[in-house]
Coordinates of C-alpha atoms and ligand atoms in Angstrom, one line a residue:
M1 CA 121.4 139.5 257.8
S2 CA 123.1 136.2 258.5
R3 CA 123.4 135.2 262.2
I4 CA 126.5 133.5 263.3
L5 CA 127.3 131.8 266.6
I6 CA 130.9 131.4 267.7
V7 CA 131.7 129.0 270.5
E8 CA 135.2 129.7 271.6
D9 CA 136.7 129.7 275.1
E10 CA 139.6 132.0 274.3
V11 CA 137.7 135.3 274.7
A12 CA 140.3 137.3 272.8
I13 CA 140.0 135.0 269.8
A14 CA 136.2 135.0 270.0
E15 CA 136.2 138.8 270.0
L16 CA 138.6 139.1 267.1
E17 CA 136.5 136.7 265.0
K18 CA 133.4 138.6 266.0
D19 CA 134.8 142.0 265.1
Y20 CA 135.9 140.8 261.6
L21 CA 132.7 139.1 260.9
E22 CA 130.7 142.1 262.0
L23 CA 132.8 144.3 259.8
S24 CA 131.7 142.1 256.9
G25 CA 128.1 142.6 257.8
F26 CA 127.2 139.6 259.8
E27 CA 125.3 139.5 263.1
V28 CA 127.5 137.6 265.5
E29 CA 127.1 136.1 269.0
T30 CA 129.7 134.4 271.1
E31 CA 129.6 131.8 273.9
N32 CA 132.7 131.0 275.8
D33 CA 131.9 127.5 277.2
G34 CA 130.6 124.4 275.6
E35 CA 127.4 124.0 277.6
S36 CA 126.0 127.4 276.9
G37 CA 127.2 127.2 273.3
L38 CA 125.4 123.9 272.8
K39 CA 122.2 125.2 274.4
K40 CA 122.2 128.3 272.2
A41 CA 123.0 126.4 269.1
L42 CA 120.1 124.1 269.6
E43 CA 117.5 126.6 270.9
E44 CA 118.1 129.5 268.6
E45 CA 118.2 130.0 264.9
Y46 CA 121.6 130.7 263.3
D47 CA 122.9 130.6 259.7
L48 CA 126.3 129.3 260.6
F49 CA 128.3 128.0 263.5
I50 CA 132.0 128.4 264.3
L51 CA 133.0 125.9 266.9
D52 CA 136.3 125.6 268.7
L53 CA 137.2 122.0 269.3
M54 CA 138.6 122.1 272.8
L55 CA 136.1 123.8 275.1
P56 CA 135.4 123.5 278.8
G57 CA 132.2 121.5 279.5
V58 CA 131.0 120.1 276.3
D59 CA 133.6 120.0 273.6
G60 CA 133.3 121.0 269.9
F61 CA 133.0 117.4 268.8
E62 CA 129.8 116.9 270.8
I63 CA 128.3 120.2 269.9
C64 CA 128.9 119.5 266.2
K65 CA 127.3 116.1 266.6
Q66 CA 124.3 117.4 268.4
I67 CA 123.7 120.2 266.0
R68 CA 123.9 117.8 263.1
D69 CA 121.3 115.5 264.6
K70 CA 118.8 118.4 264.3
K71 CA 120.0 121.0 261.7
N72 CA 121.8 121.3 258.4
T73 CA 123.3 124.7 259.3
P74 CA 126.9 125.0 258.1
I75 CA 129.5 124.3 260.7
I76 CA 133.1 125.4 260.7
M77 CA 135.3 123.7 263.2
V78 CA 138.5 125.3 264.5
S79 CA 141.4 123.9 266.4
A80 CA 144.9 124.8 267.4
K81 CA 146.0 121.2 266.6
K82 CA 146.3 120.0 263.1
D83 CA 146.0 116.4 264.4
D84 CA 142.6 117.1 266.0
I85 CA 141.4 118.5 262.7
D86 CA 142.5 115.3 261.0
K87 CA 140.7 113.3 263.7
I88 CA 137.4 115.1 263.3
R89 CA 137.5 114.8 259.6
G90 CA 137.9 111.1 260.0
L91 CA 135.0 110.9 262.4
G92 CA 132.6 112.3 259.8
L93 CA 130.6 114.4 262.3
G94 CA 129.2 116.5 259.5
A95 CA 131.2 119.7 259.9
D96 CA 131.4 121.6 256.6
D97 CA 134.9 123.0 257.0
Y98 CA 138.0 123.0 259.3
L99 CA 140.4 125.7 260.2
T100 CA 143.7 125.3 262.0
K101 CA 144.6 128.1 264.4
P102 CA 146.1 130.6 263.9
F103 CA 144.2 131.6 260.8
S104 CA 143.9 135.0 259.3
P105 CA 140.6 136.8 259.9
S106 CA 140.2 137.4 256.2
E107 CA 140.4 133.6 255.6
L108 CA 137.7 133.0 258.2
V109 CA 135.5 135.6 256.6
A110 CA 136.1 134.1 253.1
R111 CA 135.2 130.6 254.4
V112 CA 132.1 131.9 256.2
K113 CA 130.9 133.7 253.0
A114 CA 131.5 130.6 250.9
H115 CA 129.5 128.3 253.2
L116 CA 126.7 130.7 253.6
S117 CA 126.2 131.1 249.8
R118 CA 126.5 127.4 249.2
Y119 CA 123.8 126.8 251.9
D120 CA 121.6 129.5 250.5
R121 CA 121.8 127.8 247.1
L122 CA 120.8 124.5 248.6
T123 CA 117.9 125.7 250.7
G124 CA 116.9 128.2 248.0
S125 CA 116.4 125.4 245.5
A126 CA 114.6 123.3 248.1
I127 CA 111.9 125.8 248.7
E128 CA 111.7 127.0 245.1
A129 CA 108.2 126.7 243.7
N130 CA 107.6 123.6 241.6
K131 CA 108.0 124.2 237.9
I132 CA 104.7 123.5 236.1
I133 CA 104.1 123.3 232.4
E134 CA 100.4 123.7 231.5
I135 CA 99.1 123.2 227.9
R136 CA 95.5 122.7 227.0
G137 CA 94.4 120.4 229.8
L138 CA 97.8 118.8 230.2
K139 CA 99.6 119.7 233.4
I140 CA 103.2 118.6 234.1
D141 CA 104.8 119.2 237.5
T142 CA 108.4 118.9 236.4
T143 CA 109.7 119.1 240.0
A144 CA 107.4 116.5 241.5
R145 CA 107.4 114.5 238.2
R146 CA 103.6 114.2 238.1
V147 CA 101.3 114.5 235.1
W148 CA 97.6 115.3 234.9
I149 CA 95.4 115.2 231.9
N150 CA 92.1 117.2 232.3
G151 CA 92.6 116.9 236.1
E152 CA 93.2 113.2 236.1
E153 CA 96.6 112.1 237.2
K154 CA 98.5 109.6 234.9
T155 CA 101.5 107.5 235.7
F156 CA 104.5 107.6 233.5
T157 CA 107.7 105.7 233.5
T158 CA 110.9 107.7 233.9
K159 CA 111.7 107.8 230.2
E160 CA 108.2 108.5 229.2
F161 CA 108.1 111.4 231.6
D162 CA 111.5 112.8 230.5
L163 CA 110.4 112.6 226.8
L164 CA 107.1 114.2 227.4
T165 CA 108.6 117.0 229.5
F166 CA 111.3 117.6 227.0
L167 CA 108.9 117.9 224.1
A168 CA 106.4 120.0 226.1
G169 CA 109.3 122.3 227.2
H170 CA 110.2 122.9 223.6
Q171 CA 106.9 123.5 221.9
N172 CA 106.7 123.8 218.2
H173 CA 110.3 122.5 217.8
V174 CA 110.6 119.5 215.5
Y175 CA 113.0 116.8 216.8
S176 CA 114.2 113.8 214.9
K177 CA 114.0 110.4 216.6
E178 CA 117.8 110.4 216.7
E179 CA 117.8 113.8 218.5
L180 CA 115.2 112.6 221.0
F181 CA 117.1 109.4 221.6
R182 CA 120.3 111.3 222.3
E183 CA 118.5 113.8 224.5
I184 CA 116.6 111.4 226.7
W185 CA 118.7 108.2 226.7
D186 CA 122.3 108.4 227.5
M187 CA 124.8 107.0 225.1
E188 CA 125.3 103.9 227.2
S189 CA 121.7 102.9 226.8
I190 CA 120.8 99.7 225.1
G191 CA 118.3 100.3 222.4
D192 CA 117.9 102.3 219.3
I193 CA 115.7 105.0 217.9
A194 CA 112.8 102.6 217.7
T195 CA 112.6 103.0 221.5
V196 CA 111.5 106.6 220.8
T197 CA 108.6 105.5 218.7
V198 CA 107.5 103.0 221.3
H199 CA 107.6 105.7 224.1
I200 CA 105.8 108.2 222.0
K201 CA 103.0 105.6 221.5
K202 CA 102.8 104.9 225.2
I203 CA 102.7 108.7 226.0
R204 CA 99.9 109.2 223.5
E205 CA 97.9 106.4 225.0
K206 CA 98.0 108.3 228.3
I207 CA 97.4 111.9 227.2
E208 CA 95.5 111.8 223.9
V209 CA 91.7 111.3 223.6
D210 CA 92.2 109.9 220.1
T211 CA 95.7 108.5 219.5
S212 CA 95.1 108.5 215.7
N213 CA 94.5 112.2 215.8
P214 CA 97.0 113.5 218.4
Q215 CA 96.5 116.9 219.9
Y216 CA 99.8 117.2 221.7
I217 CA 102.6 115.3 220.1
E218 CA 102.4 115.5 216.3
T219 CA 104.2 113.2 214.0
I220 CA 106.1 115.0 211.3
W221 CA 106.5 112.3 208.6
G222 CA 110.0 111.6 207.6
V223 CA 111.4 114.0 210.2
G224 CA 110.2 113.3 213.7
Y225 CA 108.0 114.8 216.3
R226 CA 106.7 118.1 217.4
F227 CA 104.8 119.3 220.4
K228 CA 101.9 121.4 219.1
V229 CA 101.6 124.9 220.3
Ligands
CA1 CA1 139.7 126.1 273.1

Protein backbone atom coordinates (compact mmCIF):
# COMPACT_ATOMS: atom_id res chain seq x y z
CA MET A 1 0.00 0.00 0.00
CA SER A 2 1.34 3.43 -0.90
CA ARG A 3 2.08 5.79 1.98
CA ILE A 4 1.34 9.45 1.58
CA LEU A 5 2.32 12.38 3.82
CA ILE A 6 0.16 15.48 3.74
CA VAL A 7 1.62 18.65 5.22
CA GLU A 8 -1.24 21.12 5.54
CA ASP A 9 -1.96 23.61 8.32
CA GLU A 10 -5.69 23.86 7.66
CA VAL A 11 -6.79 20.82 9.60
CA ALA A 12 -10.18 20.52 7.88
CA ILE A 13 -8.53 20.43 4.44
CA ALA A 14 -5.90 17.98 5.60
CA GLU A 15 -8.58 15.67 6.98
CA LEU A 16 -10.68 15.91 3.84
CA GLU A 17 -7.71 15.02 1.64
CA LYS A 18 -6.82 12.19 3.99
CA ASP A 19 -10.36 10.77 3.92
CA TYR A 20 -10.54 10.72 0.16
CA LEU A 21 -7.11 9.21 -0.28
CA GLU A 22 -7.84 6.55 2.32
CA LEU A 23 -11.07 5.71 0.54
CA SER A 24 -8.95 5.17 -2.56
CA GLY A 25 -6.80 2.70 -0.68
CA PHE A 26 -3.83 4.82 0.38
CA GLU A 27 -2.23 4.97 3.79
CA VAL A 28 -2.17 8.62 4.77
CA GLU A 29 -0.51 10.64 7.52
CA THR A 30 -0.95 14.34 8.13
CA GLU A 31 1.19 17.00 9.76
CA ASN A 32 -0.14 20.46 10.42
CA ASP A 33 3.02 22.51 10.69
CA GLY A 34 6.09 22.86 8.56
CA GLU A 35 8.70 21.75 11.05
CA SER A 36 7.14 18.44 12.01
CA GLY A 37 6.19 17.88 8.36
CA LEU A 38 9.76 18.37 7.21
CA LYS A 39 11.11 16.13 9.96
CA LYS A 40 8.72 13.31 9.05
CA ALA A 41 9.33 13.74 5.33
CA LEU A 42 13.06 13.33 5.77
CA GLU A 43 13.10 10.64 8.43
CA GLU A 44 10.39 8.30 7.24
CA GLU A 45 9.65 6.53 4.00
CA TYR A 46 6.73 7.76 1.92
CA ASP A 47 5.65 7.13 -1.64
CA LEU A 48 4.31 10.63 -2.24
CA PHE A 49 4.13 14.03 -0.54
CA ILE A 50 1.35 16.60 -0.68
CA LEU A 51 2.71 19.91 0.54
CA ASP A 52 0.78 23.06 1.22
CA LEU A 53 2.81 26.12 0.32
CA MET A 54 2.01 28.48 3.17
CA LEU A 55 2.74 26.77 6.46
CA PRO A 56 3.69 27.96 9.91
CA GLY A 57 7.34 27.34 10.69
CA VAL A 58 8.99 25.94 7.59
CA ASP A 59 7.07 26.67 4.40
CA GLY A 60 6.27 24.30 1.53
CA PHE A 61 9.05 25.76 -0.65
CA GLU A 62 11.68 24.80 1.87
CA ILE A 63 10.22 21.34 2.55
CA CYS A 64 10.09 20.62 -1.18
CA LYS A 65 13.68 21.77 -1.61
CA GLN A 66 14.96 19.68 1.30
CA ILE A 67 13.08 16.55 0.21
CA ARG A 68 14.50 16.93 -3.30
CA ASP A 69 18.04 17.14 -1.96
CA LYS A 70 17.61 13.62 -0.62
CA LYS A 71 14.75 11.83 -2.38
CA ASN A 72 13.06 11.44 -5.76
CA THR A 73 9.65 10.78 -4.21
CA PRO A 74 6.81 12.52 -6.11
CA ILE A 75 5.75 15.86 -4.61
CA ILE A 76 2.46 17.62 -5.24
CA MET A 77 2.40 21.25 -4.10
CA VAL A 78 -0.87 22.94 -3.25
CA SER A 79 -1.65 26.60 -2.73
CA ALA A 80 -4.64 28.89 -2.53
CA LYS A 81 -2.83 31.43 -4.67
CA LYS A 82 -2.40 30.89 -8.36
CA ASP A 83 0.47 33.40 -8.30
CA ASP A 84 2.36 31.30 -5.79
CA ILE A 85 1.97 28.24 -7.97
CA ASP A 86 3.45 30.17 -10.88
CA LYS A 87 6.28 31.31 -8.66
CA ILE A 88 7.21 27.82 -7.49
CA ARG A 89 7.05 26.47 -11.00
CA GLY A 90 9.53 29.16 -11.95
CA LEU A 91 11.85 28.28 -9.10
CA GLY A 92 12.25 24.76 -10.37
CA LEU A 93 12.31 23.22 -6.92
CA GLY A 94 11.54 19.84 -8.35
CA ALA A 95 7.88 19.44 -7.44
CA ASP A 96 6.07 17.06 -9.78
CA ASP A 97 2.71 18.74 -9.81
CA TYR A 98 0.81 21.78 -8.58
CA LEU A 99 -2.77 22.21 -7.51
CA THR A 100 -4.58 25.46 -6.81
CA LYS A 101 -7.06 25.39 -3.92
CA PRO A 102 -9.91 24.76 -3.96
CA PHE A 103 -9.61 21.56 -5.95
CA SER A 104 -11.97 18.63 -6.01
CA PRO A 105 -10.97 15.59 -3.98
CA SER A 106 -11.38 13.42 -7.05
CA GLU A 107 -8.88 15.58 -8.91
CA LEU A 108 -6.39 15.16 -6.09
CA VAL A 109 -6.87 11.40 -6.08
CA ALA A 110 -6.42 11.26 -9.86
CA ARG A 111 -3.19 13.23 -9.69
CA VAL A 112 -1.86 11.12 -6.83
CA LYS A 113 -2.55 7.91 -8.75
CA ALA A 114 -0.93 9.28 -11.90
CA HIS A 115 2.26 10.28 -10.09
CA LEU A 116 2.50 7.06 -8.15
CA SER A 117 2.21 4.92 -11.27
CA ARG A 118 4.71 7.08 -13.14
CA TYR A 119 7.16 6.80 -10.26
CA ASP A 120 6.60 3.04 -10.02
CA ARG A 121 7.45 2.71 -13.68
CA LEU A 122 10.64 4.72 -13.22
CA THR A 123 11.89 2.90 -10.16
CA GLY A 124 10.61 -0.42 -11.50
CA SER A 125 12.79 -0.14 -14.57
CA ALA A 126 15.74 1.00 -12.46
CA ILE A 127 15.78 -2.12 -10.35
CA GLU A 128 14.78 -4.51 -13.11
CA ALA A 129 17.32 -7.26 -13.60
CA ASN A 130 19.81 -6.73 -16.41
CA LYS A 131 18.80 -8.36 -19.66
CA ILE A 132 21.36 -10.97 -20.61
CA ILE A 133 21.75 -12.83 -23.90
CA GLU A 134 23.90 -15.97 -23.65
CA ILE A 135 24.81 -18.05 -26.68
CA ARG A 136 27.60 -20.63 -26.75
CA GLY A 137 30.24 -18.77 -24.74
CA LEU A 138 29.07 -15.35 -25.85
CA LYS A 139 27.44 -13.33 -23.11
CA ILE A 140 25.86 -9.92 -23.71
CA ASP A 141 24.58 -7.78 -20.88
CA THR A 142 22.26 -5.56 -22.90
CA THR A 143 21.49 -3.32 -19.92
CA ALA A 144 25.09 -2.65 -18.87
CA ARG A 145 26.22 -2.87 -22.52
CA ARG A 146 29.06 -5.29 -21.76
CA VAL A 147 30.17 -8.35 -23.72
CA TRP A 148 32.16 -11.41 -22.70
CA ILE A 149 33.48 -14.18 -24.86
CA ASN A 150 34.31 -17.35 -22.93
CA GLY A 151 34.45 -15.29 -19.75
CA GLU A 152 36.77 -12.64 -21.13
CA GLU A 153 35.32 -9.16 -21.46
CA LYS A 154 35.66 -7.44 -24.84
CA THR A 155 35.24 -3.78 -25.63
CA PHE A 156 32.84 -2.71 -28.35
CA THR A 157 32.05 0.62 -29.91
CA THR A 158 28.44 1.76 -29.64
CA LYS A 159 27.50 0.68 -33.15
CA GLU A 160 29.37 -2.61 -32.92
CA PHE A 161 27.53 -3.35 -29.72
CA ASP A 162 24.14 -2.35 -31.19
CA LEU A 163 24.72 -4.47 -34.28
CA LEU A 164 25.88 -7.53 -32.34
CA THR A 165 23.00 -7.24 -29.87
CA PHE A 166 20.46 -6.80 -32.63
CA LEU A 167 21.65 -9.90 -34.50
CA ALA A 168 22.01 -11.98 -31.35
CA GLY A 169 18.52 -10.92 -30.30
CA HIS A 170 17.12 -12.16 -33.64
CA GLN A 171 18.87 -15.50 -34.04
CA ASN A 172 18.47 -17.40 -37.28
CA HIS A 173 16.90 -14.40 -39.00
CA VAL A 174 18.73 -13.32 -42.18
CA TYR A 175 19.12 -9.56 -42.55
CA SER A 176 20.37 -7.72 -45.58
CA LYS A 177 23.04 -5.06 -45.14
CA GLU A 178 20.44 -2.45 -46.03
CA GLU A 179 18.13 -3.68 -43.29
CA LEU A 180 20.91 -3.71 -40.75
CA PHE A 181 22.04 -0.26 -41.76
CA ARG A 182 18.51 1.09 -41.36
CA GLU A 183 18.11 -0.68 -38.05
CA ILE A 184 21.35 0.41 -36.39
CA TRP A 185 22.26 3.68 -38.06
CA ASP A 186 19.66 6.38 -38.23
CA MET A 187 18.78 7.93 -41.54
CA GLU A 188 20.86 11.02 -40.81
CA SER A 189 24.02 8.95 -40.50
CA ILE A 190 26.80 9.58 -42.91
CA GLY A 191 27.88 6.37 -44.47
CA ASP A 192 26.47 3.54 -46.48
CA ILE A 193 25.90 -0.15 -46.27
CA ALA A 194 29.66 -0.80 -46.54
CA THR A 195 29.73 0.45 -42.93
CA VAL A 196 27.80 -2.70 -41.98
CA THR A 197 30.47 -4.93 -43.55
CA VAL A 198 33.22 -3.09 -41.71
CA HIS A 199 31.41 -3.43 -38.38
CA ILE A 200 30.68 -7.12 -38.89
CA LYS A 201 34.39 -7.64 -39.55
CA LYS A 202 35.35 -5.81 -36.34
CA ILE A 203 32.79 -7.75 -34.29
CA ARG A 204 34.06 -11.05 -35.67
CA GLU A 205 37.64 -10.15 -34.76
CA LYS A 206 36.45 -9.81 -31.18
CA ILE A 207 34.13 -12.77 -30.81
CA GLU A 208 35.31 -15.42 -33.28
CA VAL A 209 38.17 -17.84 -32.73
CA ASP A 210 38.59 -18.16 -36.49
CA THR A 211 37.17 -15.21 -38.44
CA SER A 212 37.31 -17.16 -41.71
CA ASN A 213 35.00 -19.75 -40.19
CA PRO A 214 32.58 -17.71 -38.06
CA GLN A 215 30.57 -19.53 -35.39
CA TYR A 216 28.27 -16.67 -34.51
CA ILE A 217 27.57 -14.29 -37.37
CA GLU A 218 27.32 -16.14 -40.62
CA THR A 219 27.53 -14.50 -44.05
CA ILE A 220 24.71 -15.50 -46.34
CA TRP A 221 26.19 -14.76 -49.74
CA GLY A 222 24.21 -12.37 -51.84
CA VAL A 223 21.76 -11.75 -49.01
CA GLY A 224 23.32 -10.57 -45.78
CA TYR A 225 24.00 -11.92 -42.34
CA ARG A 226 22.49 -14.32 -39.88
CA PHE A 227 23.23 -15.04 -36.25
CA LYS A 228 23.56 -18.81 -36.01
CA VAL A 229 21.28 -20.63 -33.61
CA1 LIG B 1 -1.59 26.93 4.46
